[in-house]
PDB file of C-alpha atoms in Angstrom:
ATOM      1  CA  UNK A   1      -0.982  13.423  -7.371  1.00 33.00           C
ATOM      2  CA  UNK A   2       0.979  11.174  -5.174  1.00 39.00           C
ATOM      3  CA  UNK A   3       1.268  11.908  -1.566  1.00 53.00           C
ATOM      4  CA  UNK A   4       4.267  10.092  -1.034  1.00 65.00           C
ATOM      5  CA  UNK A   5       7.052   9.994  -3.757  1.00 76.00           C
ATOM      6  CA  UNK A   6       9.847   7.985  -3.438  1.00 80.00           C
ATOM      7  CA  UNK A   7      13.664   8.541  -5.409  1.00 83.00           C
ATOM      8  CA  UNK A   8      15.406   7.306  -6.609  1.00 89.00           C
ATOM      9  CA  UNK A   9      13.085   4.921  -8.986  1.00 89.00           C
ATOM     10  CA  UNK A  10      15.489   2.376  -9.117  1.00 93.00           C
ATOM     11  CA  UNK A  11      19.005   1.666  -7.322  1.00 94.00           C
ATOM     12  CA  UNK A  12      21.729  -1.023  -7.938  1.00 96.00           C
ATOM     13  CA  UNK A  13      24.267  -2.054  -5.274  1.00 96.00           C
ATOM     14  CA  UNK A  14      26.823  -4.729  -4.324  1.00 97.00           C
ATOM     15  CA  UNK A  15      25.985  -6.603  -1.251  1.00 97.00           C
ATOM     16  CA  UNK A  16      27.619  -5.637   1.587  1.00 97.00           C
ATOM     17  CA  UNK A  17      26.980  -1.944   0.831  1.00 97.00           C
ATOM     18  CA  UNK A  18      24.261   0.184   2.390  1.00 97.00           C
ATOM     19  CA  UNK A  19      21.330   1.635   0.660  1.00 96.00           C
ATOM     20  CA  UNK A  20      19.470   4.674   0.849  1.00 96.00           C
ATOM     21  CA  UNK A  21      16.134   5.392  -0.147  1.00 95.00           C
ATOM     22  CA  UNK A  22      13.805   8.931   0.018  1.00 95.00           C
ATOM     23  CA  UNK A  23      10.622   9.678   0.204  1.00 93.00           C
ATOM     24  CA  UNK A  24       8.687  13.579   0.033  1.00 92.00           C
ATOM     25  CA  UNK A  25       5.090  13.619   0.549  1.00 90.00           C
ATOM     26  CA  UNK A  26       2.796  17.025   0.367  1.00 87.00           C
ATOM     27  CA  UNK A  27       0.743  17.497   3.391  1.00 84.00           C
ATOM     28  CA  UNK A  28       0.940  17.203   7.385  1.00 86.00           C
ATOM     29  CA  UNK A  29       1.122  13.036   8.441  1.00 88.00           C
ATOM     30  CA  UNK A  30       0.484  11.311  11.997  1.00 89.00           C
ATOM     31  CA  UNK A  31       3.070   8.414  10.466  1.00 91.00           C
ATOM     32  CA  UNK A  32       4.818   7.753   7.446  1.00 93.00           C
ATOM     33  CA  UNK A  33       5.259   4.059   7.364  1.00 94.00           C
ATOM     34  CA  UNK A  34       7.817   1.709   4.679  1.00 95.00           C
ATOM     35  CA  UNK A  35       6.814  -1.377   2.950  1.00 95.00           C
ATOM     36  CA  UNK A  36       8.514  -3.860   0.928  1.00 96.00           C
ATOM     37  CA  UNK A  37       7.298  -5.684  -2.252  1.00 94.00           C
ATOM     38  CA  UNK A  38       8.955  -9.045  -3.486  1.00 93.00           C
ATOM     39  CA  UNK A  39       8.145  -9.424  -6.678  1.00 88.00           C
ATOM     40  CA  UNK A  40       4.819 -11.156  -7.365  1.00 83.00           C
ATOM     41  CA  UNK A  41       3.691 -10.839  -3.505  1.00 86.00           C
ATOM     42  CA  UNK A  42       2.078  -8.454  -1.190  1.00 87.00           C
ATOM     43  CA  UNK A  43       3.565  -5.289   0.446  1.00 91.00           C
ATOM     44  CA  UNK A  44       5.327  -6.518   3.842  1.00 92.00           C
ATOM     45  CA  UNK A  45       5.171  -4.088   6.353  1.00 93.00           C
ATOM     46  CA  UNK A  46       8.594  -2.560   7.820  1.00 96.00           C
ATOM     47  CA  UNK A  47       8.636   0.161   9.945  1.00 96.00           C
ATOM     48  CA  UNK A  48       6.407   3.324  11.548  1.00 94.00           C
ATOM     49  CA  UNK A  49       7.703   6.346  12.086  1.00 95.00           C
ATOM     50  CA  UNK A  50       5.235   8.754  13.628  1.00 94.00           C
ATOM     51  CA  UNK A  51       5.223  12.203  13.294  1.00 93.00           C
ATOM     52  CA  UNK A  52       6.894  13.437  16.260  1.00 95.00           C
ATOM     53  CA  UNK A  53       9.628  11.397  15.859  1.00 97.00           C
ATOM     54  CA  UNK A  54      12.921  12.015  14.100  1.00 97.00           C
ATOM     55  CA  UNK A  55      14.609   8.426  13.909  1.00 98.00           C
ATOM     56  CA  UNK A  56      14.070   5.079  14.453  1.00 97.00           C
ATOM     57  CA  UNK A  57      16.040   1.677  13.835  1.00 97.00           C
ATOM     58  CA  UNK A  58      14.647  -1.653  13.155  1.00 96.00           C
ATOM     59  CA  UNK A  59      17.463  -4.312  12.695  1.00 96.00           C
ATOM     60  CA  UNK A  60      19.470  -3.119   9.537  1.00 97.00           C
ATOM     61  CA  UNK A  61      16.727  -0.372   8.994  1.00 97.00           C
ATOM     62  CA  UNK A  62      16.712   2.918   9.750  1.00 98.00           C
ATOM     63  CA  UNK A  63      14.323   5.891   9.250  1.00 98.00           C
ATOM     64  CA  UNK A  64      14.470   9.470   9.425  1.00 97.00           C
ATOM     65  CA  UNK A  65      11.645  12.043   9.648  1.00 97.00           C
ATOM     66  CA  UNK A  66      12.038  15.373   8.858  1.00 96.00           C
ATOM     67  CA  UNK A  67       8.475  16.878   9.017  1.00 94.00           C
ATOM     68  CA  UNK A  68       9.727  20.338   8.245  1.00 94.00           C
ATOM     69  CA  UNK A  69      11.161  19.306   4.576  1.00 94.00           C
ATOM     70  CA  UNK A  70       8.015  16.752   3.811  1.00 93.00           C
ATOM     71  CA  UNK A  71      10.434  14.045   3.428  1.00 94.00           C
ATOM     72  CA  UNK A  72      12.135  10.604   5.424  1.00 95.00           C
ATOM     73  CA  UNK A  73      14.921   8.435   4.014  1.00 96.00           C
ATOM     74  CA  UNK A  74      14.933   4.485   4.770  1.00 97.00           C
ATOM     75  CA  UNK A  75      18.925   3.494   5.197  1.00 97.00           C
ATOM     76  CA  UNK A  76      19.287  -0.505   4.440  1.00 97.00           C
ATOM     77  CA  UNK A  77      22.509  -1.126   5.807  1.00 97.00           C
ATOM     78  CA  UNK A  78      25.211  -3.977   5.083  1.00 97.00           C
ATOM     79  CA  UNK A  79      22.761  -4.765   2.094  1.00 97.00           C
ATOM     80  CA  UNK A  80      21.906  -8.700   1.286  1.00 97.00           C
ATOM     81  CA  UNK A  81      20.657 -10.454  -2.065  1.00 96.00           C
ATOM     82  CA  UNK A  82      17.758 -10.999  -0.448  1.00 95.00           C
ATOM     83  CA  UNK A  83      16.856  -7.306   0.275  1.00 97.00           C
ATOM     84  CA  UNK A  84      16.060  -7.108  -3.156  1.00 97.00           C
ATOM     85  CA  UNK A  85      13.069  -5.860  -3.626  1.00 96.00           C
ATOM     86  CA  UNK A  86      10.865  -2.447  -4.560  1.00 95.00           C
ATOM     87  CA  UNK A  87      10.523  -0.427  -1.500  1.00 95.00           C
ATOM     88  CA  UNK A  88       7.660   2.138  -0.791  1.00 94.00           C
ATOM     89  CA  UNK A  89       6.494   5.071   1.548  1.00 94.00           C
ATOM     90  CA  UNK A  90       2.844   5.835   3.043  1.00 93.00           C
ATOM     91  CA  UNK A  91       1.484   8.380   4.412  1.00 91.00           C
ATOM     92  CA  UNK A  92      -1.447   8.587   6.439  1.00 88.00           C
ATOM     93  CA  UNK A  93      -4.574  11.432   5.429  1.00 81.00           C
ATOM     94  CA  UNK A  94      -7.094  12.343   7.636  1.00 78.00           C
ATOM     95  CA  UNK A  95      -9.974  13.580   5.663  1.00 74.00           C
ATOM     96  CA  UNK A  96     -13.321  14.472   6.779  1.00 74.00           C
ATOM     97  CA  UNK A  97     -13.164  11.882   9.801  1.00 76.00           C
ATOM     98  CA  UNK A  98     -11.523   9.128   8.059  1.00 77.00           C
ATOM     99  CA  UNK A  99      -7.904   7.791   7.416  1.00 78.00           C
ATOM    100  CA  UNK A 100      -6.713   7.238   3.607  1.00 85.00           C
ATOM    101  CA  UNK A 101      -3.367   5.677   2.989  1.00 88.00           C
ATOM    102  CA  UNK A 102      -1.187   7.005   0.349  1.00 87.00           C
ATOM    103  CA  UNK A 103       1.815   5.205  -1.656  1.00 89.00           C
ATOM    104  CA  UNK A 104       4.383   6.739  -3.446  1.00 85.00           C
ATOM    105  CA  UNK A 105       5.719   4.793  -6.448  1.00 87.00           C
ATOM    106  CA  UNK A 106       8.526   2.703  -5.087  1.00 91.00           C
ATOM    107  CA  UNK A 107      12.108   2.357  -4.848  1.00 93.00           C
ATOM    108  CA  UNK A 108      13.091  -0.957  -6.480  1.00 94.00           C
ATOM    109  CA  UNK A 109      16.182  -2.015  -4.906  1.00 96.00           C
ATOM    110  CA  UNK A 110      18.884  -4.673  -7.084  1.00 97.00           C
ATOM    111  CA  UNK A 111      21.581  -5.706  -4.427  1.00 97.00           C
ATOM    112  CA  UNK A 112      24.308  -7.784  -6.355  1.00 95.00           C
ATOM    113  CA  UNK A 113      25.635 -10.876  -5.255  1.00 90.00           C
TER     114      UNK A 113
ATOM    115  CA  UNK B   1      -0.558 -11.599   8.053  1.00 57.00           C
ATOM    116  CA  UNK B   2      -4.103  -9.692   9.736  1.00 66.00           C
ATOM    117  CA  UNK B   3      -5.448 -13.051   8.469  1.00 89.00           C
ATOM    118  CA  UNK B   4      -6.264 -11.055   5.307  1.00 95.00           C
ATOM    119  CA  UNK B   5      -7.737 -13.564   2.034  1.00 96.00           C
ATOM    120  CA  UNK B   6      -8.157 -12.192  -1.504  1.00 97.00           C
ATOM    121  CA  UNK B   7     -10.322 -14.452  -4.060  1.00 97.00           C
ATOM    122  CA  UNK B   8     -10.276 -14.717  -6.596  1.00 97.00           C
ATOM    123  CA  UNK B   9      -6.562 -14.165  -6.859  1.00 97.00           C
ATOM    124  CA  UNK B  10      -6.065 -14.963 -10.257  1.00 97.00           C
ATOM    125  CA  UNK B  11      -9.348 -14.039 -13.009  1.00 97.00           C
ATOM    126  CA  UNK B  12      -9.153 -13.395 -17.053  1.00 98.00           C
ATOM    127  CA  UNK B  13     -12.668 -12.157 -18.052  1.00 97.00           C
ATOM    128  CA  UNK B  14     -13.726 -10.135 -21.205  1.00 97.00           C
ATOM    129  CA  UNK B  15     -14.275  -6.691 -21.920  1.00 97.00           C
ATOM    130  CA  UNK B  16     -17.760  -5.434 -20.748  1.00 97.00           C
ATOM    131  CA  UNK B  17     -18.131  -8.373 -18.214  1.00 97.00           C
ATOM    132  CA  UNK B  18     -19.020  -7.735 -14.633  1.00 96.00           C
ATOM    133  CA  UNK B  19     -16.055  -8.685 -12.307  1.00 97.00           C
ATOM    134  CA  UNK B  20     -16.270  -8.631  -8.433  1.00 98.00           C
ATOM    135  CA  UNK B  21     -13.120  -9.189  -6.152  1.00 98.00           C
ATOM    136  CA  UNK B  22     -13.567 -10.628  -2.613  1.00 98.00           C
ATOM    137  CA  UNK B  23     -11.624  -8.929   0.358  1.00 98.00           C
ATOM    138  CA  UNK B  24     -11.674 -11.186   3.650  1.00 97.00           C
ATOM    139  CA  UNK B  25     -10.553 -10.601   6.986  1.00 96.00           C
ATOM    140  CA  UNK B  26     -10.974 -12.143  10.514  1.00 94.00           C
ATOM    141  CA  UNK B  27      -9.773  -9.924  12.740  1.00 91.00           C
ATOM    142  CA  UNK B  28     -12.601  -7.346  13.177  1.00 92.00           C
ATOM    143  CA  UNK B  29     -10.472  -4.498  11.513  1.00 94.00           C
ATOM    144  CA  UNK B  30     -12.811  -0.871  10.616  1.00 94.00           C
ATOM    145  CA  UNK B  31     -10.622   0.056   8.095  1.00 94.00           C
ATOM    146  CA  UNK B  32     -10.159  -1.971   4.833  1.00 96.00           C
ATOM    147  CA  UNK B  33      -8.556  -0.945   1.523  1.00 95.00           C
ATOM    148  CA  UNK B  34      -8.586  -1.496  -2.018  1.00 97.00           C
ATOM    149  CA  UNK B  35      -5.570  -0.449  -4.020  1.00 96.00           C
ATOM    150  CA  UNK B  36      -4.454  -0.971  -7.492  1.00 96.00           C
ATOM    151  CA  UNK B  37      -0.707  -1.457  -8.409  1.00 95.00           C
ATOM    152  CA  UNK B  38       0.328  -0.390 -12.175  1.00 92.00           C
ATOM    153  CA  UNK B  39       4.133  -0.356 -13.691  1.00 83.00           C
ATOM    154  CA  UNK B  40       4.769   3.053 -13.270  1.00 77.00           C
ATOM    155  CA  UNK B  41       1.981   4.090 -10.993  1.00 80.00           C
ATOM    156  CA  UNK B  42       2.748   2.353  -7.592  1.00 85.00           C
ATOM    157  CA  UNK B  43      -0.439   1.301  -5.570  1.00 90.00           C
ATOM    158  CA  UNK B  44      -3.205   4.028  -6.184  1.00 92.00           C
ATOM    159  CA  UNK B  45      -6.432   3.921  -3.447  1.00 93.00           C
ATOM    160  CA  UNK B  46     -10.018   2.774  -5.573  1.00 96.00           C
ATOM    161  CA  UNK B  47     -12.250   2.911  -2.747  1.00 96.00           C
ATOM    162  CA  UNK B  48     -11.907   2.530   1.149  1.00 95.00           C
ATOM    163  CA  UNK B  49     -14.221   1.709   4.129  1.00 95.00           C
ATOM    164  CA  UNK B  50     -14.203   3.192   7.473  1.00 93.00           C
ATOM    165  CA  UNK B  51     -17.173   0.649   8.684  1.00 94.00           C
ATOM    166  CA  UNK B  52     -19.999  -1.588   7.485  1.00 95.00           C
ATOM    167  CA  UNK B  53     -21.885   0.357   4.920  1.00 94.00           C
ATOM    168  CA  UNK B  54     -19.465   3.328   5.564  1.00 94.00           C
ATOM    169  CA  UNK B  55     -17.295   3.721   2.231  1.00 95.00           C
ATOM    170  CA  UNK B  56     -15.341   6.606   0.083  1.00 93.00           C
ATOM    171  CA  UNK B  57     -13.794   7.328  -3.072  1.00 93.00           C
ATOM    172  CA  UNK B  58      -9.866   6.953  -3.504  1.00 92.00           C
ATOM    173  CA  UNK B  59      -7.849   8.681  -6.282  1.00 89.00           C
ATOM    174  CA  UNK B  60      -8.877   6.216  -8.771  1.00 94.00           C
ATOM    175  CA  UNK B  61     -12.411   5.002  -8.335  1.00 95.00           C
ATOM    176  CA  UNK B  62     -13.744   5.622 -11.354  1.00 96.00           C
ATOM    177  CA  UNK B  63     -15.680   2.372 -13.137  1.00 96.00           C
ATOM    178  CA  UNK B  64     -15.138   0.747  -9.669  1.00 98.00           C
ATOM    179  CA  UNK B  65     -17.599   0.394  -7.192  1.00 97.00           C
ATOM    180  CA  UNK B  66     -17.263  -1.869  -3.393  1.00 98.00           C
ATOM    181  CA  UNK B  67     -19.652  -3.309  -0.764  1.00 98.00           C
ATOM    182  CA  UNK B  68     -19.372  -3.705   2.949  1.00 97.00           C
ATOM    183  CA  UNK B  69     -22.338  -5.278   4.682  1.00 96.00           C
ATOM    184  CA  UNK B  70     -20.246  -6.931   7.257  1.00 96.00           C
ATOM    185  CA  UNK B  71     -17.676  -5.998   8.867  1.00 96.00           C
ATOM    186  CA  UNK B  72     -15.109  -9.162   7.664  1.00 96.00           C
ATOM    187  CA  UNK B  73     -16.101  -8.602   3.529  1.00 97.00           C
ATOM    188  CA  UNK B  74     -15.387  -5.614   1.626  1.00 98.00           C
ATOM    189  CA  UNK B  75     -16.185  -6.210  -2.286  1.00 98.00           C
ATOM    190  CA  UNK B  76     -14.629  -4.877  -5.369  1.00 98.00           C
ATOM    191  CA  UNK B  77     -16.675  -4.508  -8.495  1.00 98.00           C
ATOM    192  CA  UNK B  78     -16.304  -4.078 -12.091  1.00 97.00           C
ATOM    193  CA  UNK B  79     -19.417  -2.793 -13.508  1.00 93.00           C
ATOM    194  CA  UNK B  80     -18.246  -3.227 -17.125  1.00 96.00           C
ATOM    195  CA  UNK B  81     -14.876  -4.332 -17.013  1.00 97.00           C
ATOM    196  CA  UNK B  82     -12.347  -2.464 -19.624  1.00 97.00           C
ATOM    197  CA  UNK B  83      -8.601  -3.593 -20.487  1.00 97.00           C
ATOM    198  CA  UNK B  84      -7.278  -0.469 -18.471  1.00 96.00           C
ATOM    199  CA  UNK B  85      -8.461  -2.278 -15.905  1.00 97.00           C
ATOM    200  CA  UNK B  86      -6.047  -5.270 -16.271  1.00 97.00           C
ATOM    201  CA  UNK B  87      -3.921  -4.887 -12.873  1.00 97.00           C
ATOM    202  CA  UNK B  88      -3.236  -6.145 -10.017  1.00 97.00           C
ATOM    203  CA  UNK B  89      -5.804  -5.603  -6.938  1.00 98.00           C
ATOM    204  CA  UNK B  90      -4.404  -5.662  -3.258  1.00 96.00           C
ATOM    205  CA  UNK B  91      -6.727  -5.407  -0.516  1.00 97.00           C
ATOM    206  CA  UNK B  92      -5.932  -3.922   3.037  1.00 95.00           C
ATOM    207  CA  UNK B  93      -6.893  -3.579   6.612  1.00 95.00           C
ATOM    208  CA  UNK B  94      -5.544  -0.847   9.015  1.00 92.00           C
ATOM    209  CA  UNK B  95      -4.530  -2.532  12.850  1.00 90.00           C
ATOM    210  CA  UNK B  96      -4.808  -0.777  15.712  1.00 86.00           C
ATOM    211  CA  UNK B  97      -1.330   0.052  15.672  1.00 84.00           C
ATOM    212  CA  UNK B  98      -1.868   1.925  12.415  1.00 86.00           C
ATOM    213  CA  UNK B  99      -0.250  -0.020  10.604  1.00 89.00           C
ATOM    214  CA  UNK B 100      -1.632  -1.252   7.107  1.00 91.00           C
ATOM    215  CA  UNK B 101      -1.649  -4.886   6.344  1.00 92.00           C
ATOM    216  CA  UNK B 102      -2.095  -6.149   2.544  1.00 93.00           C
ATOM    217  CA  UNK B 103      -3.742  -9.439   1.238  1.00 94.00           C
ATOM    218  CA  UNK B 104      -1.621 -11.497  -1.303  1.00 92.00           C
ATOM    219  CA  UNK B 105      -3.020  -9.641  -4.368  1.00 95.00           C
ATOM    220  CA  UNK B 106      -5.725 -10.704  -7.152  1.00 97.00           C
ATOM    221  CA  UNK B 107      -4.133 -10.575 -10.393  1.00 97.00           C
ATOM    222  CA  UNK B 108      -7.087  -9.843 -12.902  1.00 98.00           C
ATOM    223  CA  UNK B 109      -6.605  -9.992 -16.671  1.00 97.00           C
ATOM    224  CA  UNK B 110      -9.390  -8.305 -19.220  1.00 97.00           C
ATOM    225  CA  UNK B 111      -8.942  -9.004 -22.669  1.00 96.00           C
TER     226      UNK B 111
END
């Protein structure tokens, strides 16, 4: 199963509005770490939150952390057209010596012009 | 962009055919990735290497099988390539900072 599963699956917003965005994963992380997706490209990296943290800001982004419920919501503020976009967590899995990255299933994000 | 290069990034090939994706990098990264990205399924891990000739099973990994006898090339194959294979293939490298960096994609088509 996933480690990382993001909700809701899909969200629609006007611009100018803020949008939030959660992800729950199942087992104990260094970092939990948010991509986006354009449609047709690559994941773009966005922001690290590491496991000892609670909050951190990046611009118009902010992330929570709440190791004791599994989970972290990404907050787009003041939301663009351009944010647009399917928006994913990952979670980091140390097994036997070696890190695996995990990714939820996305968020895909419709701001309205 | 962890000057990361996918080829080829766009393939059609038929059913039982041997197909082998290229992962490139230039930075000297340990950690590279293959993923798979599905409608419905987000990216799901094939295989993953923590060093050359050092490499592990992901969640997915079956009919897949990868190659890394350098450290900048870490290869994808198809054995026998089905139509539930028809998806689109990101490779990845892990930085230093921990944080993962994807390739552009390879957008493979079996018919």
């Amino acid at each position: 199963s996933q480690q990382g599963e993001e909700d809701p699956q899909a969200l629609s917003i006007q611009e100018g509005e803020n949008a939030t965005m959660n992800c729950s994963y199942k087992t104990s992380i260094n970092n939990l770490q948010w991509y986006r997706q354009n449609s047709g490209r690559g994941l773009v990296h966005l922001i690290l939150i590491r496991s000892n943290e609670r909050e951190k800001h990046s611009g118009r982004l902010r992330v929570t952390l709440d190791t004791s419920k599994k989970s972290s919501s990404l907050l787009i503020t003041a939301s663009r057209a351009a944010d647009t976009a399917s928006y994913f967590c990952a979670t980091d899995e140390w097994t036997s010596g070696t890190y695996k990255y995990i990714f939820g299933t996305g968020t895909r994000l419709k701001v309205l012009a | 962009d962890a000057g990361i290069t996918q080829s080829p990034r766009h393939k059609v090939t038929e059913t039982g055919t041997p197909v082998t994706l290229r992962c490139h990098q230039t930075e000297n990264h340990r950690y590279m990735y293959w993923y798979r990205q599905d409608p419905g399924h987000g990216l799901r891990l094939i295989h993953y290497s923590y060093g050359v000739k050092d490499t592990d099973k992901g969640e997915v990994s079956d009919g897949y099988s990868v190659s890394r006898s350098k450290t900048e090339d870490f290869l994808l194959t198809l054995e026998s390539a089905t139509s539930s294979q028809t998806s689109v293939y990101f490779c990845a490298i892990l930085s230093s900072g921990n944080t993962i960096y994807f390739g552009e994609g390879s957008w493979l088509t079996v018919v």
